[in-house]
CSV table of C-alpha atoms and ligand atoms in Angstrom, one decimal:
chain,number,residue,atom,x,y,z
F,1,UNK,CA,-1.6,-12.0,0.9
F,2,UNK,CA,0.4,-8.8,0.3
F,3,UNK,CA,-1.8,-5.7,0.0
F,4,UNK,CA,0.6,-4.1,-2.5
F,5,UNK,CA,2.6,-6.0,-5.0
F,6,UNK,CA,5.1,-4.3,-7.3
F,7,UNK,CA,6.7,-6.5,-9.9
F,8,UNK,CA,9.6,-5.5,-12.2
F,9,UNK,CA,8.3,-2.0,-12.4
F,10,UNK,CA,9.8,0.1,-15.2
F,11,UNK,CA,9.0,3.7,-16.0
F,12,UNK,CA,10.7,6.3,-18.3
F,13,UNK,CA,10.1,9.9,-19.0
F,14,UNK,CA,11.3,10.3,-22.6
F,15,UNK,CA,15.0,9.4,-22.5
F,16,UNK,CA,15.2,9.4,-18.7
F,17,UNK,CA,14.7,6.0,-17.1
F,18,UNK,CA,13.2,6.9,-13.7
F,19,UNK,CA,12.4,3.4,-12.5
F,20,UNK,CA,14.5,0.6,-14.1
F,21,UNK,CA,13.5,-2.5,-12.2
F,22,UNK,CA,11.7,-2.3,-8.9
F,23,UNK,CA,9.9,-5.1,-7.1
F,24,UNK,CA,8.5,-5.4,-3.6
F,25,UNK,CA,5.5,-6.6,-1.6
F,26,UNK,CA,3.9,-4.7,1.3
F,27,UNK,CA,2.1,-6.8,3.9
F,28,UNK,CA,-1.1,-5.7,5.7
F,29,UNK,CA,-0.5,-3.5,8.8
F,30,UNK,CA,3.2,-2.6,8.2
F,31,UNK,CA,4.9,0.6,7.6
F,32,UNK,CA,6.9,0.0,4.5
F,33,UNK,CA,9.5,2.5,3.5
F,34,UNK,CA,10.9,3.3,0.1
F,35,UNK,CA,14.2,4.9,0.8
F,36,UNK,CA,16.8,6.4,-1.5
F,37,UNK,CA,18.6,9.5,-2.5
F,38,UNK,CA,16.9,12.3,-4.6
F,39,UNK,CA,16.3,11.2,-8.1
F,40,UNK,CA,16.3,7.5,-7.2
F,41,UNK,CA,12.8,6.9,-8.6
F,42,UNK,CA,10.9,6.7,-5.3
F,43,UNK,CA,8.1,9.2,-6.2
F,44,UNK,CA,7.6,7.7,-9.6
F,45,UNK,CA,7.3,4.2,-8.0
F,46,UNK,CA,4.6,5.3,-5.5
F,47,UNK,CA,2.8,7.3,-8.2
F,48,UNK,CA,2.5,4.1,-10.2
F,49,UNK,CA,1.2,2.4,-7.0
F,50,UNK,CA,-1.3,5.2,-6.5
F,51,UNK,CA,-2.5,4.9,-10.1
F,52,UNK,CA,-1.3,8.4,-11.0
F,53,UNK,CA,1.2,7.1,-13.6
F,54,UNK,CA,1.1,4.3,-16.1
F,55,UNK,CA,4.1,1.9,-15.9
F,56,UNK,CA,6.0,1.2,-19.1
F,57,UNK,CA,6.7,-2.3,-17.9
F,58,UNK,CA,6.1,-4.6,-15.0
F,59,UNK,CA,3.0,-4.7,-12.9
F,60,UNK,CA,1.4,-3.1,-9.8
F,61,UNK,CA,-1.4,-4.7,-7.8
F,62,UNK,CA,-3.1,-3.0,-4.9
F,63,UNK,CA,-5.5,-5.0,-2.8
F,64,UNK,CA,-5.6,-7.4,-5.7
F,65,UNK,CA,-6.7,-4.7,-8.1
F,66,UNK,CA,-5.1,-2.7,-10.9
F,67,UNK,CA,-4.5,0.9,-9.7
F,68,UNK,CA,-5.5,2.4,-13.1
F,69,UNK,CA,-8.3,0.1,-14.3
F,70,UNK,CA,-9.9,-0.2,-10.8
F,71,UNK,CA,-9.2,3.4,-9.8
F,72,UNK,CA,-12.7,4.1,-8.7
F,73,UNK,CA,-12.8,1.1,-6.4
F,74,UNK,CA,-9.4,1.8,-5.0
F,75,UNK,CA,-10.1,5.5,-4.4
F,76,UNK,CA,-12.0,4.6,-1.3
F,77,UNK,CA,-9.4,2.2,0.0
F,78,UNK,CA,-6.1,4.1,-0.7
F,79,UNK,CA,-5.3,7.5,0.8
F,80,UNK,CA,-2.6,9.5,-0.9
F,81,UNK,CA,-0.5,12.3,0.4
F,82,UNK,CA,2.0,13.5,-2.3
F,83,UNK,CA,4.8,16.0,-2.1
F,84,UNK,CA,3.9,19.6,-1.7
F,85,UNK,CA,0.2,19.3,-2.0
F,86,UNK,CA,-1.2,22.7,-1.6
F,87,UNK,CA,-4.7,23.9,-0.7
F,88,UNK,CA,-6.3,27.3,-1.4
F,89,UNK,CA,-4.9,29.9,1.0
F,90,UNK,CA,-8.2,30.9,2.4
F,91,UNK,CA,-9.6,27.4,2.9
F,92,UNK,CA,-10.0,26.8,6.7
F,93,UNK,CA,-8.8,23.5,8.2
F,94,UNK,CA,-12.2,22.1,9.1
F,95,UNK,CA,-13.7,23.2,5.8
F,96,UNK,CA,-10.9,21.4,3.9
F,97,UNK,CA,-11.5,18.2,5.9
F,98,UNK,CA,-15.3,18.3,5.5
F,99,UNK,CA,-14.9,18.9,1.8
F,100,UNK,CA,-12.6,16.0,1.3
F,101,UNK,CA,-14.8,13.8,3.5
F,102,UNK,CA,-17.7,14.5,1.1
F,103,UNK,CA,-15.8,12.7,-1.6
F,104,UNK,CA,-16.0,9.4,0.2
F,105,UNK,CA,-18.8,6.9,1.0
F,106,UNK,CA,-17.7,6.1,4.5
F,107,UNK,CA,-15.5,8.9,5.7
F,108,UNK,CA,-13.8,9.2,9.1
F,109,UNK,CA,-15.3,11.7,11.5
F,110,UNK,CA,-13.5,15.0,10.6
F,111,UNK,CA,-13.7,16.3,14.1
F,112,UNK,CA,-12.2,13.2,15.6
F,113,UNK,CA,-9.4,13.2,13.0
F,114,UNK,CA,-8.5,16.8,13.7
F,115,UNK,CA,-8.4,15.9,17.4
F,116,UNK,CA,-6.1,12.9,16.8
F,117,UNK,CA,-3.8,14.9,14.6
F,118,UNK,CA,-3.5,17.7,17.1
F,119,UNK,CA,-5.3,20.2,14.8
F,120,UNK,CA,-8.4,20.7,16.9
F,121,UNK,CA,-7.4,24.2,17.9
F,122,UNK,CA,-6.8,25.1,14.3
F,123,UNK,CA,-10.3,24.3,12.9
F,124,UNK,CA,-11.0,27.8,11.8
F,125,UNK,CA,-7.5,28.7,10.7
F,126,UNK,CA,-7.0,29.4,7.0
F,127,UNK,CA,-4.5,27.2,5.2
F,128,UNK,CA,-2.1,30.1,4.6
F,129,UNK,CA,-1.8,30.7,8.4
F,130,UNK,CA,-0.7,27.2,9.3
F,131,UNK,CA,2.9,26.4,10.2
F,132,UNK,CA,4.9,23.8,8.0
F,133,UNK,CA,4.2,21.1,10.6
F,134,UNK,CA,0.5,21.9,10.8
F,135,UNK,CA,0.2,21.9,7.0
F,136,UNK,CA,1.9,18.5,6.9
F,137,UNK,CA,-0.5,17.2,9.6
F,138,UNK,CA,-3.5,18.5,7.6
F,139,UNK,CA,-2.3,16.8,4.5
F,140,UNK,CA,-2.0,13.5,6.5
F,141,UNK,CA,-5.6,14.1,7.8
F,142,UNK,CA,-6.8,14.6,4.2
F,143,UNK,CA,-5.1,11.4,3.2
F,144,UNK,CA,-6.9,9.5,6.0
F,145,UNK,CA,-10.3,11.1,5.9
F,146,UNK,CA,-11.7,8.5,3.5
F,147,UNK,CA,-10.9,5.8,6.1
F,148,UNK,CA,-8.4,4.1,3.7
F,149,UNK,CA,-6.9,0.7,4.3
F,150,UNK,CA,-3.6,1.9,2.8
F,151,UNK,CA,-2.0,5.3,3.1
F,152,UNK,CA,0.7,6.5,0.7
F,153,UNK,CA,2.8,9.2,2.2
F,154,UNK,CA,5.6,10.9,0.2
F,155,UNK,CA,8.4,12.8,1.9
F,156,UNK,CA,6.1,13.9,4.7
F,157,UNK,CA,8.7,15.3,7.0
F,158,UNK,CA,10.8,17.3,4.5
F,159,UNK,CA,11.1,20.9,5.7
F,160,UNK,CA,10.0,20.2,9.2
F,161,UNK,CA,12.1,21.0,12.3
F,162,UNK,CA,13.4,18.0,14.3
F,163,UNK,CA,10.6,18.3,16.9
F,164,UNK,CA,7.8,18.5,14.3
F,165,UNK,CA,9.4,15.6,12.5
F,166,UNK,CA,9.4,13.5,15.7
F,167,UNK,CA,5.7,14.4,16.3
F,168,UNK,CA,4.9,13.3,12.8
F,169,UNK,CA,6.6,10.0,13.3
F,170,UNK,CA,4.5,9.4,16.5
F,171,UNK,CA,1.4,10.2,14.5
F,172,UNK,CA,2.3,7.8,11.7
F,173,UNK,CA,2.8,5.0,14.3
F,174,UNK,CA,-0.7,5.7,15.7
F,175,UNK,CA,-2.2,5.5,12.2
F,176,UNK,CA,-0.5,2.2,11.7
F,177,UNK,CA,-1.8,1.0,15.1
F,178,UNK,CA,-5.3,1.7,13.8
F,179,UNK,CA,-4.7,-0.9,11.2
F,180,UNK,CA,-3.8,1.2,8.2
F,181,UNK,CA,-1.0,-0.1,6.0
F,182,UNK,CA,1.5,2.7,5.2
F,183,UNK,CA,3.7,3.1,2.2
F,184,UNK,CA,6.2,5.8,3.1
F,185,UNK,CA,8.7,7.5,0.8
F,186,UNK,CA,11.6,9.1,2.5
F,187,UNK,CA,15.2,10.2,1.8
F,188,UNK,CA,15.9,10.5,5.5
F,189,UNK,CA,17.9,7.6,6.9
F,190,UNK,CA,16.9,8.3,10.4
F,191,UNK,CA,13.2,8.4,9.5
F,192,UNK,CA,13.4,5.0,7.8
F,193,UNK,CA,15.4,3.5,10.7
F,194,UNK,CA,13.0,4.8,13.3
F,195,UNK,CA,9.7,4.2,11.6
F,196,UNK,CA,9.7,1.5,9.0
F,197,UNK,CA,9.0,-2.2,9.7
F,198,UNK,CA,10.7,-3.0,6.4
F,199,UNK,CA,12.1,-1.0,3.6
F,200,UNK,CA,13.2,-1.1,0.0
F,201,UNK,CA,16.4,0.8,-0.6
F,202,UNK,CA,16.2,2.3,-4.1
F,203,UNK,CA,19.2,3.6,-6.0
F,204,UNK,CA,19.2,4.7,-9.7
F,205,UNK,CA,15.8,3.1,-10.3
F,206,UNK,CA,16.6,-0.3,-8.8
F,207,UNK,CA,16.0,-2.0,-5.5
F,208,UNK,CA,19.5,-2.5,-3.9
F,209,UNK,CA,18.2,-4.0,-0.7
F,210,UNK,CA,15.0,-5.1,1.0
F,211,UNK,CA,14.8,-5.9,4.7
F,212,UNK,CA,14.0,-4.5,8.1
F,213,UNK,CA,16.2,-1.6,9.1
F,214,UNK,CA,18.0,-3.7,11.7
F,215,UNK,CA,18.3,-6.6,9.2
F,216,UNK,CA,19.8,-4.3,6.6
F,217,UNK,CA,22.4,-2.9,9.0
F,218,UNK,CA,23.4,-6.3,10.4
F,219,UNK,CA,23.7,-8.2,7.2
F,220,UNK,CA,25.6,-5.4,5.4
F,221,UNK,CA,27.8,-4.1,8.2
F,222,UNK,CA,27.9,-6.5,11.2
F,223,UNK,CA,30.8,-4.5,12.8
F,224,UNK,CA,30.4,-2.6,16.0
F,225,UNK,CA,32.8,-0.1,17.5
F,226,UNK,CA,33.5,0.4,21.2
F,227,UNK,CA,35.4,3.4,22.5
F,228,UNK,CA,36.6,3.8,26.1
F,229,UNK,CA,39.3,5.1,28.3
F,230,UNK,CA,40.9,2.3,30.5
F,231,UNK,CA,41.5,3.1,34.1
F,232,UNK,CA,44.8,1.2,34.0
F,233,UNK,CA,47.3,0.2,31.3
F,234,UNK,CA,46.9,-3.3,29.7
F,235,UNK,CA,48.3,-5.3,26.9
F,236,UNK,CA,46.2,-5.2,23.6
F,237,UNK,CA,46.3,-9.0,23.5
F,238,UNK,CA,43.9,-9.1,26.3
F,239,UNK,CA,41.3,-7.9,23.8
F,240,UNK,CA,42.7,-9.2,20.4
F,241,UNK,CA,42.6,-12.7,21.8
F,242,UNK,CA,38.8,-12.5,22.1
F,243,UNK,CA,37.1,-14.2,19.1
F,244,UNK,CA,34.6,-11.3,18.9
F,245,UNK,CA,37.3,-8.7,18.5
F,246,UNK,CA,38.6,-7.8,15.0
F,247,UNK,CA,40.9,-4.9,15.8
F,248,UNK,CA,42.1,-2.7,18.6
F,249,UNK,CA,43.5,0.7,18.0
F,250,UNK,CA,44.7,3.4,20.4
F,251,UNK,CA,44.6,7.1,20.0
F,252,UNK,CA,45.9,9.0,23.0
F,253,UNK,CA,44.2,7.7,26.1
F,254,UNK,CA,41.3,6.4,24.1
F,255,UNK,CA,40.9,2.8,22.8
F,256,UNK,CA,38.8,1.8,19.9
F,257,UNK,CA,37.8,-1.8,19.6
F,258,UNK,CA,36.0,-3.1,16.5
F,259,UNK,CA,34.2,-6.4,16.6
F,260,UNK,CA,31.1,-8.5,15.9
F,261,UNK,CA,28.4,-10.4,17.8
F,262,UNK,CA,28.6,-10.1,21.6
F,263,UNK,CA,31.7,-8.0,21.5
F,264,UNK,CA,30.6,-5.5,24.1
F,265,UNK,CA,29.9,-8.2,26.6
F,266,UNK,CA,33.2,-10.0,25.9
F,267,UNK,CA,35.3,-6.8,26.2
F,268,UNK,CA,33.6,-5.5,29.4
F,269,UNK,CA,33.9,-9.0,31.0
F,270,UNK,CA,37.6,-9.4,30.3
F,271,UNK,CA,38.3,-5.9,31.5
F,272,UNK,CA,36.3,-6.4,34.7
F,273,UNK,CA,38.3,-9.6,35.4
F,274,UNK,CA,41.4,-7.6,35.3
F,275,UNK,CA,40.0,-4.8,37.5
F,276,UNK,CA,40.1,-2.3,34.6
F,277,UNK,CA,37.3,0.2,34.5
F,278,UNK,CA,36.2,1.3,31.0
F,279,UNK,CA,35.5,5.0,31.4
F,280,UNK,CA,33.5,7.1,28.9
F,281,UNK,CA,32.4,3.8,27.2
F,282,UNK,CA,30.4,4.2,24.0
F,283,UNK,CA,29.1,1.6,21.7
F,284,UNK,CA,28.8,2.8,18.1
F,285,UNK,CA,26.7,0.5,15.9
F,286,UNK,CA,26.6,0.7,12.2
F,287,UNK,CA,23.7,2.7,10.8
F,288,UNK,CA,21.6,2.5,7.7
F,289,UNK,CA,24.0,5.1,6.2
F,290,UNK,CA,26.9,2.7,6.6
F,291,UNK,CA,24.7,0.0,5.0
F,292,UNK,CA,23.9,2.3,2.1
F,293,UNK,CA,27.7,2.9,1.5
F,294,UNK,CA,28.3,-0.8,1.5
F,295,UNK,CA,25.4,-1.4,-1.0
F,296,UNK,CA,26.1,1.4,-3.4
F,297,UNK,CA,29.7,2.3,-2.9
F,298,UNK,CA,28.9,5.9,-2.0
F,299,UNK,CA,27.6,7.9,0.9
F,300,UNK,CA,23.9,8.7,1.0
F,301,UNK,CA,23.6,12.5,0.6
F,302,UNK,CA,20.4,14.0,2.1
E,401,LIG,P1,12.8,10.5,-6.2
E,401,LIG,O1,11.4,10.5,-5.8
E,401,LIG,O2,13.6,9.3,-5.7
E,401,LIG,O3,13.5,11.8,-6.0
E,401,LIG,P2,11.7,10.6,-8.9
E,401,LIG,O4,10.8,9.4,-9.1
E,401,LIG,O5,11.0,11.9,-8.6
E,401,LIG,O6,12.8,10.3,-7.8
E,401,LIG,O7,12.6,10.9,-10.2
E,401,LIG,C1,13.3,9.9,-10.8
E,401,LIG,C2,14.0,10.4,-12.1
E,401,LIG,O8,13.0,10.8,-13.0
E,401,LIG,C3,14.8,11.7,-11.9
E,401,LIG,O9,15.9,11.7,-12.7
E,401,LIG,C4,13.8,12.8,-12.2
E,401,LIG,O10,14.5,14.0,-12.7
E,401,LIG,C5,13.0,12.2,-13.4
E,401,LIG,N1,11.6,12.7,-13.4
E,401,LIG,C6,10.7,12.6,-12.4
E,401,LIG,N2,9.5,13.1,-12.8
E,401,LIG,C7,9.7,13.5,-14.1
E,401,LIG,C8,8.8,14.1,-15.1
E,401,LIG,N3,7.6,14.3,-14.8
E,401,LIG,N4,9.3,14.3,-16.3
E,401,LIG,C9,10.6,14.0,-16.6
E,401,LIG,N5,11.5,13.4,-15.7
E,401,LIG,C10,11.1,13.2,-14.5
């Protein structure tokens, strides 16, 4: 049984339709991504899942419960980290965690959580003295301190440098490995590709695709590109005759082959048979960004 079920969700703010028609299920133990450009309706969707907003249409069920009606029961099972949550400047890291732990019946051990999140050395540091990455890690710790079964994390790596972002991804994977189901909002393609087991791509309030990152890329844009410099001249037909190859183009000494399936193996084998070495060989696979263009007709702008 899915732990989160969103069915034909609809939400408007006055005249603005923020969420037009969004449906997806999240299975226990997965990292499920909600990906889309700014303004797509991602935050509104997860706020409805978290019970912070009332849908105007459709339904949301979390662990079989209604996020609004059963808010008290769900509070202990769902941890929420929303965008730009701020704490009082003077509050120290360990104090914040102990305070939040006191809201729950069976909280996690704050000291252990700080250790796991790499904040052990910052226990006595006031909130205002933390770096962006440390604030982000603290907000994740606060979302997890109630020992939730589900964690909802919104844009958690926005504003972080690449290293801090990577560290945060590792952290999220460790949280998932502890058995927590994660609903993650992101507008970073790379983050979705790297972290999510499955994702819903949302554009203008609708789900335009729902699959694993690899599944999305391969169903939408199965094409692969191979670039190399041949060690000896050869006739293009050597490659265009291969069923996996769709096109061969030359630019200076470089050759670009596009194709599908086992195209890399087919090309390298035929070249090897003709004693041609493919120097500077690179395989460029389609990315989620390419998939998004195919799905929506425009490039995804971060
Ligand atoms: P995302 O998280 O994908 O950036 P949001 O759910 O925040 O998208 O916003 C979807 C749309 O709803 C946007 O057009 C946004 O301007 C609008 N919106 C979001 N929150 C409010 C609000 N509280 N009042 C009015 N409009 C809002």
